[in-house]
Each structure stands twice: as C-alpha cells, then as structure tokens.
mmCIF file of C-alpha atoms in Angstrom:
data_model
loop_
_atom_site.group_PDB
_atom_site.id
_atom_site.type_symbol
_atom_site.label_atom_id
_atom_site.label_comp_id
_atom_site.label_asym_id
_atom_site.label_seq_id
_atom_site.Cartn_x
_atom_site.Cartn_y
_atom_site.Cartn_z
ATOM 1 C CA MET A 1 -20.885 -15.082 -11.526
ATOM 2 C CA THR A 2 -17.090 -15.469 -11.662
ATOM 3 C CA THR A 3 -15.440 -15.821 -8.466
ATOM 4 C CA LEU A 4 -13.407 -12.889 -7.156
ATOM 5 C CA ALA A 5 -9.849 -13.357 -8.296
ATOM 6 C CA HIS A 6 -6.468 -12.766 -6.288
ATOM 7 C CA THR A 7 -8.285 -10.825 -3.429
ATOM 8 C CA MET A 8 -6.813 -9.483 -0.490
ATOM 9 C CA MET A 9 -3.038 -10.541 -1.378
ATOM 10 C CA THR A 10 -0.639 -9.574 1.418
ATOM 11 C CA ALA A 11 2.491 -7.695 0.870
ATOM 12 C CA ALA A 12 6.105 -9.176 1.396
ATOM 13 C CA ARG A 13 7.577 -8.082 4.639
ATOM 14 C CA SER A 14 11.072 -8.544 5.913
ATOM 15 C CA ALA A 15 11.425 -10.242 8.980
ATOM 16 C CA ASP A 16 12.407 -8.272 12.155
ATOM 17 C CA SER A 17 15.519 -9.907 13.892
ATOM 18 C CA SER A 18 13.868 -9.411 17.205
ATOM 19 C CA LEU A 19 10.857 -11.476 16.276
ATOM 20 C CA SER A 20 10.688 -14.891 17.542
ATOM 21 C CA GLY A 21 10.314 -17.871 15.100
ATOM 22 C CA PRO A 22 7.572 -20.224 14.634
ATOM 23 C CA GLY A 23 6.434 -21.943 17.584
ATOM 24 C CA GLU A 24 8.541 -19.659 20.113
ATOM 25 C CA LEU A 25 5.608 -18.069 21.607
ATOM 26 C CA ASP A 26 4.913 -21.611 23.268
ATOM 27 C CA ARG A 27 8.310 -21.614 24.786
ATOM 28 C CA TYR A 28 8.456 -18.028 26.225
ATOM 29 C CA PRO A 29 7.349 -17.336 29.806
ATOM 30 C CA TYR A 30 4.991 -14.555 29.671
ATOM 31 C CA ALA A 31 6.471 -12.210 32.370
ATOM 32 C CA GLU A 32 4.669 -9.454 33.806
ATOM 33 C CA SER A 33 5.780 -6.816 36.077
ATOM 34 C CA THR A 34 3.641 -5.250 38.853
ATOM 35 C CA ALA A 35 4.030 -1.845 37.051
ATOM 36 C CA ASP A 36 2.285 -3.229 33.838
ATOM 37 C CA ARG A 37 -0.872 -3.916 35.819
ATOM 38 C CA VAL A 38 -0.993 -0.387 37.331
ATOM 39 C CA GLY A 39 -4.167 1.616 35.953
ATOM 40 C CA ALA A 40 -7.306 0.804 34.147
ATOM 41 C CA SER A 41 -7.560 -2.616 32.312
ATOM 42 C CA PRO A 42 -7.142 -2.313 28.482
ATOM 43 C CA TRP A 43 -10.115 -4.786 28.312
ATOM 44 C CA ASP A 44 -12.760 -2.708 29.907
ATOM 45 C CA ASN A 45 -14.554 -2.106 26.817
ATOM 46 C CA THR A 46 -13.837 -5.147 24.743
ATOM 47 C CA ASP A 47 -16.495 -7.732 23.741
ATOM 48 C CA GLN A 48 -16.771 -10.043 26.717
ATOM 49 C CA ASP A 49 -19.081 -12.570 24.684
ATOM 50 C CA LEU A 50 -16.288 -13.275 21.941
ATOM 51 C CA GLY A 51 -16.505 -17.140 22.891
ATOM 52 C CA ARG A 52 -20.160 -17.527 23.069
ATOM 53 C CA MET A 53 -20.545 -15.472 19.826
ATOM 54 C CA GLY A 54 -17.949 -17.579 18.118
ATOM 55 C CA ARG A 55 -19.875 -20.858 18.882
ATOM 56 C CA ARG A 56 -22.943 -19.440 17.578
ATOM 57 C CA ALA A 57 -21.958 -17.751 14.413
ATOM 58 C CA ALA A 58 -18.845 -19.912 13.444
ATOM 59 C CA GLY A 59 -16.503 -17.186 13.713
ATOM 60 C CA SER A 60 -14.890 -14.260 11.856
ATOM 61 C CA ARG A 61 -14.455 -15.026 8.052
ATOM 62 C CA GLY A 62 -15.021 -18.750 8.710
ATOM 63 C CA ARG A 63 -12.033 -18.974 11.055
ATOM 64 C CA GLY A 64 -14.068 -19.538 14.297
ATOM 65 C CA LEU A 65 -12.776 -18.275 17.767
ATOM 66 C CA HIS A 66 -9.338 -18.075 16.523
ATOM 67 C CA GLY A 67 -10.306 -15.602 13.699
ATOM 68 C CA GLN A 68 -12.583 -13.711 15.996
ATOM 69 C CA LEU A 69 -9.734 -13.181 18.529
ATOM 70 C CA VAL A 70 -7.285 -11.955 16.002
ATOM 71 C CA GLN A 71 -9.933 -9.597 14.677
ATOM 72 C CA GLN A 72 -10.767 -8.230 18.194
ATOM 73 C CA LEU A 73 -7.208 -7.910 19.391
ATOM 74 C CA GLY A 74 -6.099 -6.356 15.972
ATOM 75 C CA GLN A 75 -8.797 -3.856 16.150
ATOM 76 C CA MET A 76 -7.706 -2.882 19.683
ATOM 77 C CA ILE A 77 -3.967 -2.449 18.736
ATOM 78 C CA VAL A 78 -4.749 -0.512 15.631
ATOM 79 C CA SER A 79 -7.239 1.780 17.345
ATOM 80 C CA GLY A 80 -4.628 2.451 20.172
ATOM 81 C CA ASP A 81 -6.655 0.776 22.690
ATOM 82 C CA LEU A 82 -3.624 -1.384 23.382
ATOM 83 C CA GLY A 83 -0.730 0.896 22.911
ATOM 84 C CA ALA A 84 2.789 0.263 22.062
ATOM 85 C CA ASP A 85 4.854 -1.981 24.394
ATOM 86 C CA ARG A 86 1.747 -3.036 26.145
ATOM 87 C CA PRO A 87 2.059 -6.617 27.509
ATOM 88 C CA LEU A 88 -0.224 -9.121 26.350
ATOM 89 C CA VAL A 89 -0.666 -11.943 29.005
ATOM 90 C CA PRO A 90 -2.302 -14.999 27.337
ATOM 91 C CA GLU A 91 -4.016 -16.061 30.568
ATOM 92 C CA GLU A 92 -5.725 -12.705 30.969
ATOM 93 C CA ILE A 93 -6.674 -12.704 27.363
ATOM 94 C CA GLY A 94 -8.169 -16.330 27.659
ATOM 95 C CA GLN A 95 -10.068 -15.465 30.727
ATOM 96 C CA ARG A 96 -11.490 -12.164 29.316
ATOM 97 C CA PHE A 97 -12.667 -13.817 26.096
ATOM 98 C CA GLU A 98 -13.539 -17.141 27.199
ATOM 99 C CA VAL A 99 -11.098 -18.945 24.961
ATOM 100 C CA SER A 100 -8.382 -21.617 25.627
ATOM 101 C CA ARG A 101 -4.823 -20.735 25.691
ATOM 102 C CA THR A 102 -4.137 -22.426 22.377
ATOM 103 C CA VAL A 103 -6.575 -20.031 20.681
ATOM 104 C CA VAL A 104 -4.785 -17.287 22.332
ATOM 105 C CA ARG A 105 -1.375 -18.323 21.173
ATOM 106 C CA GLU A 106 -2.582 -19.116 17.608
ATOM 107 C CA SER A 107 -4.048 -15.529 17.420
ATOM 108 C CA LEU A 108 -0.953 -13.927 18.675
ATOM 109 C CA ARG A 109 1.195 -15.669 16.035
ATOM 110 C CA VAL A 110 -0.996 -14.168 13.255
ATOM 111 C CA LEU A 111 -0.740 -10.641 14.978
ATOM 112 C CA GLU A 112 3.170 -11.322 15.330
ATOM 113 C CA ALA A 113 3.107 -11.976 11.618
ATOM 114 C CA LYS A 114 1.523 -8.783 10.828
ATOM 115 C CA GLY A 115 3.996 -6.905 12.852
ATOM 116 C CA LEU A 116 1.605 -5.865 15.556
ATOM 117 C CA VAL A 117 3.264 -7.683 18.204
ATOM 118 C CA SER A 118 6.524 -9.367 19.061
ATOM 119 C CA ALA A 119 7.607 -12.276 21.546
ATOM 120 C CA ARG A 120 10.814 -12.260 23.476
ATOM 121 C CA PRO A 121 12.202 -14.331 26.180
ATOM 122 C CA ASN A 122 11.604 -13.245 29.744
ATOM 123 C CA VAL A 123 9.535 -10.265 28.386
ATOM 124 C CA GLY A 124 6.599 -11.942 26.954
ATOM 125 C CA THR A 125 4.253 -10.711 24.130
ATOM 126 C CA ARG A 126 4.103 -6.868 23.694
ATOM 127 C CA VAL A 127 2.246 -4.618 21.300
ATOM 128 C CA ARG A 128 4.703 -3.050 18.677
ATOM 129 C CA PRO A 129 4.933 0.502 17.498
ATOM 130 C CA VAL A 130 3.092 1.592 14.282
ATOM 131 C CA SER A 131 6.447 1.888 12.554
ATOM 132 C CA ASP A 132 6.824 -2.047 12.747
ATOM 133 C CA TRP A 133 3.243 -2.817 11.358
ATOM 134 C CA ASN A 134 2.780 -4.347 8.011
ATOM 135 C CA LEU A 135 0.607 -1.498 6.706
ATOM 136 C CA LEU A 136 0.011 -3.478 3.398
ATOM 137 C CA ASP A 137 -1.614 -6.125 5.043
ATOM 138 C CA PRO A 138 -5.329 -6.319 4.052
ATOM 139 C CA ASP A 139 -6.492 -6.800 7.648
ATOM 140 C CA ILE A 140 -4.585 -3.873 8.958
ATOM 141 C CA ILE A 141 -6.055 -1.712 6.049
ATOM 142 C CA GLU A 142 -9.440 -2.792 7.100
ATOM 143 C CA TRP A 143 -8.858 -2.177 10.854
ATOM 144 C CA ARG A 144 -7.365 1.305 10.151
ATOM 145 C CA ALA A 145 -10.318 2.046 7.830
ATOM 146 C CA PHE A 146 -12.957 2.018 10.506
ATOM 147 C CA GLY A 147 -10.814 3.108 13.443
ATOM 148 C CA PRO A 148 -9.482 6.608 14.678
ATOM 149 C CA GLN A 149 -7.155 6.606 11.642
ATOM 150 C CA ARG A 150 -9.940 6.181 9.050
ATOM 151 C CA ASP A 151 -9.097 9.563 7.418
ATOM 152 C CA ASP A 152 -5.420 8.934 7.127
ATOM 153 C CA GLN A 153 -6.200 5.412 5.631
ATOM 154 C CA ARG A 154 -8.526 6.736 3.022
ATOM 155 C CA ARG A 155 -6.078 9.203 1.884
ATOM 156 C CA GLU A 156 -3.186 6.957 1.751
ATOM 157 C CA LEU A 157 -5.127 4.190 0.075
ATOM 158 C CA SER A 158 -6.398 6.746 -2.713
ATOM 159 C CA GLU A 159 -2.739 8.051 -3.203
ATOM 160 C CA LEU A 160 -1.471 4.600 -3.515
ATOM 161 C CA ARG A 161 -4.165 3.657 -6.099
ATOM 162 C CA TRP A 162 -3.340 6.690 -8.075
ATOM 163 C CA THR A 163 0.330 5.442 -8.159
ATOM 164 C CA ILE A 164 -0.456 1.856 -8.891
ATOM 165 C CA GLU A 165 -3.585 1.633 -11.196
ATOM 166 C CA PRO A 166 -2.718 3.912 -14.059
ATOM 167 C CA LEU A 167 0.742 2.607 -14.578
ATOM 168 C CA ALA A 168 -0.972 -1.148 -14.415
ATOM 169 C CA ALA A 169 -3.556 0.030 -17.126
ATOM 170 C CA ARG A 170 -0.582 1.155 -19.292
ATOM 171 C CA LEU A 171 1.124 -1.951 -19.045
ATOM 172 C CA ALA A 172 -1.806 -4.154 -19.491
ATOM 173 C CA ALA A 173 -2.536 -2.808 -22.922
ATOM 174 C CA GLY A 174 0.656 -4.336 -24.102
ATOM 175 C CA HIS A 175 -0.506 -7.779 -23.293
ATOM 176 C CA GLY A 176 -2.700 -9.397 -25.579
ATOM 177 C CA ARG A 177 -4.271 -12.103 -23.317
ATOM 178 C CA GLU A 178 -7.905 -12.513 -24.665
ATOM 179 C CA ASP A 179 -9.124 -14.698 -22.055
ATOM 180 C CA VAL A 180 -8.355 -11.953 -19.383
ATOM 181 C CA GLN A 181 -9.693 -9.098 -21.551
ATOM 182 C CA GLN A 182 -13.006 -10.988 -22.073
ATOM 183 C CA ARG A 183 -13.195 -11.482 -18.394
ATOM 184 C CA LEU A 184 -12.726 -7.611 -17.778
ATOM 185 C CA ALA A 185 -15.552 -7.114 -20.482
ATOM 186 C CA ASP A 186 -17.718 -9.617 -18.524
ATOM 187 C CA MET A 187 -17.035 -7.736 -15.225
ATOM 188 C CA VAL A 188 -18.152 -4.411 -16.878
ATOM 189 C CA GLU A 189 -21.304 -6.134 -18.047
ATOM 190 C CA ILE A 190 -21.865 -7.610 -14.736
ATOM 191 C CA MET A 191 -21.416 -4.034 -13.056
ATOM 192 C CA GLY A 192 -23.926 -2.720 -15.437
ATOM 193 C CA HIS A 193 -26.521 -5.202 -14.608
ATOM 194 C CA ALA A 194 -25.765 -4.964 -11.024
ATOM 195 C CA LEU A 195 -26.373 -1.066 -11.240
ATOM 196 C CA GLY A 196 -29.794 -1.401 -12.913
ATOM 197 C CA GLN A 197 -30.792 -4.105 -10.464
ATOM 198 C CA GLY A 198 -29.652 -1.835 -7.353
ATOM 199 C CA ASP A 199 -27.299 -4.685 -6.387
ATOM 200 C CA SER A 200 -24.470 -2.857 -4.739
ATOM 201 C CA ILE A 201 -22.764 -6.031 -3.329
ATOM 202 C CA THR A 202 -22.538 -7.670 -6.867
ATOM 203 C CA PHE A 203 -21.298 -4.355 -8.186
ATOM 204 C CA ALA A 204 -18.701 -4.215 -5.671
ATOM 205 C CA ARG A 205 -17.659 -7.747 -6.162
ATOM 206 C CA ALA A 206 -17.447 -7.444 -10.050
ATOM 207 C CA ASP A 207 -15.527 -3.984 -9.567
ATOM 208 C CA ALA A 208 -12.930 -5.655 -7.348
ATOM 209 C CA GLU A 209 -12.379 -8.463 -9.727
ATOM 210 C CA PHE A 210 -11.910 -5.979 -12.851
ATOM 211 C CA HIS A 211 -9.250 -4.100 -10.967
ATOM 212 C CA SER A 212 -7.422 -7.292 -9.773
ATOM 213 C CA LEU A 213 -7.601 -8.631 -13.335
ATOM 214 C CA LEU A 214 -6.249 -5.559 -14.899
ATOM 215 C CA ILE A 215 -3.319 -5.626 -12.491
ATOM 216 C CA GLN A 216 -2.766 -9.190 -13.344
ATOM 217 C CA LEU A 217 -2.582 -8.444 -17.142
ATOM 218 C CA ALA A 218 0.053 -5.923 -16.472
ATOM 219 C CA GLY A 219 2.375 -8.645 -16.333
ATOM 220 C CA ASN A 220 4.412 -7.164 -13.395
ATOM 221 C CA ARG A 221 4.666 -9.556 -10.488
ATOM 222 C CA MET A 222 5.658 -6.735 -8.148
ATOM 223 C CA LEU A 223 2.570 -4.755 -9.064
ATOM 224 C CA GLU A 224 0.586 -7.879 -8.836
ATOM 225 C CA HIS A 225 1.751 -8.360 -5.290
ATOM 226 C CA LEU A 226 0.390 -4.980 -4.338
ATOM 227 C CA SER A 227 -2.955 -5.496 -5.756
ATOM 228 C CA GLY A 228 -4.205 -6.416 -2.167
ATOM 229 C CA ILE A 229 -4.082 -2.677 -1.671
ATOM 230 C CA VAL A 230 -6.643 -1.961 -4.410
ATOM 231 C CA CYS A 231 -8.716 -5.040 -3.436
ATOM 232 C CA ALA A 232 -8.561 -3.998 0.357
ATOM 233 C CA ALA A 233 -9.852 -0.367 -0.722
ATOM 234 C CA LEU A 234 -12.610 -1.710 -2.683
ATOM 235 C CA GLN A 235 -13.643 -4.398 -0.200
ATOM 236 C CA VAL A 236 -13.347 -2.718 3.490
ATOM 237 C CA SER A 237 -16.767 -3.593 4.927
ATOM 238 C CA GLY A 238 -17.932 -5.069 1.793
ATOM 239 C CA GLY A 239 -18.576 -1.836 0.126
ATOM 240 C CA PRO A 240 -17.202 1.404 -1.372
ATOM 241 C CA VAL A 241 -14.367 3.179 -0.032
ATOM 242 C CA THR A 242 -12.772 5.484 -2.270
ATOM 243 C CA GLY A 243 -12.319 6.679 -5.823
ATOM 244 C CA CYS A 244 -14.001 4.888 -8.628
ATOM 245 C CA ASP A 245 -16.067 2.161 -6.813
ATOM 246 C CA ARG A 246 -19.346 4.276 -6.544
ATOM 247 C CA PRO A 247 -22.128 2.417 -8.342
ATOM 248 C CA THR A 248 -22.957 4.993 -11.122
ATOM 249 C CA GLU A 249 -23.510 4.908 -14.764
ATOM 250 C CA THR A 250 -20.301 7.181 -15.137
ATOM 251 C CA SER A 251 -18.356 4.632 -13.090
ATOM 252 C CA VAL A 252 -19.540 1.773 -15.269
ATOM 253 C CA ALA A 253 -18.651 3.671 -18.461
ATOM 254 C CA HIS A 254 -15.312 4.477 -17.509
ATOM 255 C CA HIS A 255 -14.615 0.830 -16.816
ATOM 256 C CA GLY A 256 -15.910 0.149 -20.101
ATOM 257 C CA ARG A 257 -13.534 2.712 -21.820
ATOM 258 C CA ILE A 258 -10.666 0.997 -20.039
ATOM 259 C CA ALA A 259 -11.593 -2.441 -21.220
ATOM 260 C CA ASP A 260 -11.854 -1.092 -24.652
ATOM 261 C CA ALA A 261 -8.679 0.523 -24.614
ATOM 262 C CA LEU A 262 -6.954 -2.551 -23.390
ATOM 263 C CA ALA A 263 -8.554 -4.560 -26.044
ATOM 264 C CA ALA A 264 -7.220 -2.101 -28.765
ATOM 265 C CA GLY A 265 -3.619 -2.093 -27.273
ATOM 266 C CA ASP A 266 -4.063 1.581 -26.418
ATOM 267 C CA SER A 267 -1.701 2.104 -23.626
ATOM 268 C CA SER A 268 -2.109 5.919 -23.307
ATOM 269 C CA GLY A 269 -5.833 5.604 -23.721
ATOM 270 C CA ALA A 270 -5.945 2.805 -21.044
ATOM 271 C CA GLU A 271 -3.972 4.903 -18.593
ATOM 272 C CA ALA A 272 -6.000 8.163 -19.328
ATOM 273 C CA ALA A 273 -9.178 6.220 -18.677
ATOM 274 C CA MET A 274 -7.986 4.947 -15.510
ATOM 275 C CA ARG A 275 -7.104 8.269 -14.210
ATOM 276 C CA GLN A 276 -10.619 9.418 -15.369
ATOM 277 C CA LEU A 277 -12.307 6.680 -13.259
ATOM 278 C CA LEU A 278 -10.106 7.480 -10.222
ATOM 279 C CA MET A 279 -11.555 11.203 -10.518
ATOM 280 C CA VAL A 280 -15.263 10.265 -10.392
ATOM 281 C CA HIS A 281 -17.125 12.640 -8.109
ATOM 282 C CA PRO A 282 -14.102 14.017 -6.668
ATOM 283 C CA GLU A 283 -16.185 16.690 -4.868
ATOM 284 C CA VAL A 284 -18.030 14.039 -2.814
ATOM 285 C CA GLU A 285 -16.792 13.497 0.504
ATOM 286 C CA ARG A 286 -16.400 9.650 0.902
ATOM 287 C CA VAL A 287 -16.930 7.968 4.108
ATOM 288 C CA VAL A 288 -15.333 4.729 4.976
ATOM 289 C CA PRO A 289 -18.126 2.214 6.119
ATOM 290 C CA ALA A 290 -18.498 0.977 9.564
ATOM 291 C CA PRO A 291 -16.827 -2.251 10.525
ATOM 292 C CA ARG A 292 -18.585 -5.534 9.384
ATOM 293 C CA GLU A 293 -20.566 -7.500 11.821
ATOM 294 C CA HIS A 294 -19.025 -11.023 12.277
#
C-alpha cells in the first residue's frame, strides 16, 4: 500500500529569547533549592521500569530509551503531574528511570524544542507554562488527547479541521495534478476495501494519506505546514479521533465525492463535500482512544 505521506509535520515556532541554545543544557548547573524538594515526589506514579522496558521493546517509535523518556516526561508535563516552574533535575530523572545522564539531556533538549521546558544558568531546567507550549506539535497533540485535557483537545482539533480542510479542498480543485488526484482515488479505493475487510488500521492510514495529499494539492505551503494538525487528529493512538474518520460506507462515499469534485475542477463542490464529510455522524459522542502502548 502507498506509504503514509507527509505525516505528523510540525508547525513553526518562534524561538523564545529566554531559551538556551543547542548544547547549553550541558553547560548549565542544575541548581535546586531546598524548597523545591519539599512535598511529595513528582515521580511517585511514574513508570519505574522505563529502562528495562526500553531494552526489551526497542523504544517508543523506534527511538529507544531517549524516545521513551521524552514520551514519559512529556505526558507528565502535559497532564499536569509536573506543573509549571517545576525543576527537572537530570540526576533525579536518571536515577528514577534508570537511564544515563546523556539520555536525560537529549530528552530534555527535545522537550525544550517543544516549548515544554526551559534551561537557564544558575536556575536549571524547569517546566514552562501552557502558554509557552507548541500546541501544534503532533506529540503534544497526542499527549493532550489522552490526558486530562482530552475534551479540549478534541474540540480544538475539530474546530481547526473545519477551518483548514474545506479551504484546502476549494484550493485543491484549481490544481490539475493528475498524479496526486490518482493517488486520492487510490486511497478511496483502499478505504472501501479495508471497510469491507473490517481492517480499521488500513482504513485509518489511507484516510490520513487522503487528507495529507489533499492539503498538498491545495498549493499553499502555509496550509501544508499545518497538515500535521489533521494527521495528528487522524492518527492519535493509531485510530479515529474526530470527524470524518469513522470507518463507514458514508465516510468512504464522501471521500469519493471529494475526489470526483477535485478531478472535475469543481472548487465549490469539493468544499461542500468536505464539509459534509466533517459532519458525518455529528450526533455520536466521539471518544479519544487510550494512549498507545510502547
């Protein structure tokens, strides 16, 4: 099957002047006051077997211990288990998760790039407030989607899709790229076959590629940069999240109508078909799936 195209693209984020540059985490002393240590440990409910699990399973998304630690810490920050301005001490994290200081530093750099933490001289690494997070980052979308903010994340994703995708469909109708239009038709065919076979995973992958291809076809690079929002919405936990991605005959039919309108150069028809697609089963309460097992 055609491989998933342009998935999980991250949105651009302006660098905060207070953030350290590359490599600065290595140079900073991780100062920690006595007051910071008062109260219950933030690690009480974390996975103590992270290191052993990583060695067995080859890690989160193929990234080994580093990827797993990013996932664990990111989920804790987004869920509020590690609140704003909480100090993150590499030695403490390394001991808790049985990983090296190098793994901890690499993980903190990734979280820093996502706006979740910051590193400053004589202060150390601390959790940043929600207002500083890159909320368009696919990982943060996923972490929010199965945390305490799941309802807000579902609503926000749906609202953004309603803004992005009808416009993309209208613009895409003005671009006669037959190769991409053929691939859209192929994805509709794959979705129909997967539906008949009860293969929800293949259905979801073809669905995600359909939407990613459509946004590419729109010819607007800024819209394409935001396609990660749509892909993240469709792929959180490897299954349906919101809107059109329910494996039904109606959903497949709406995808087919969009593809037909694009092939005919019918911009109004493509936009209308996309809006209909996003309204499939509006009365059904959609639940964001549980987090993936790594």
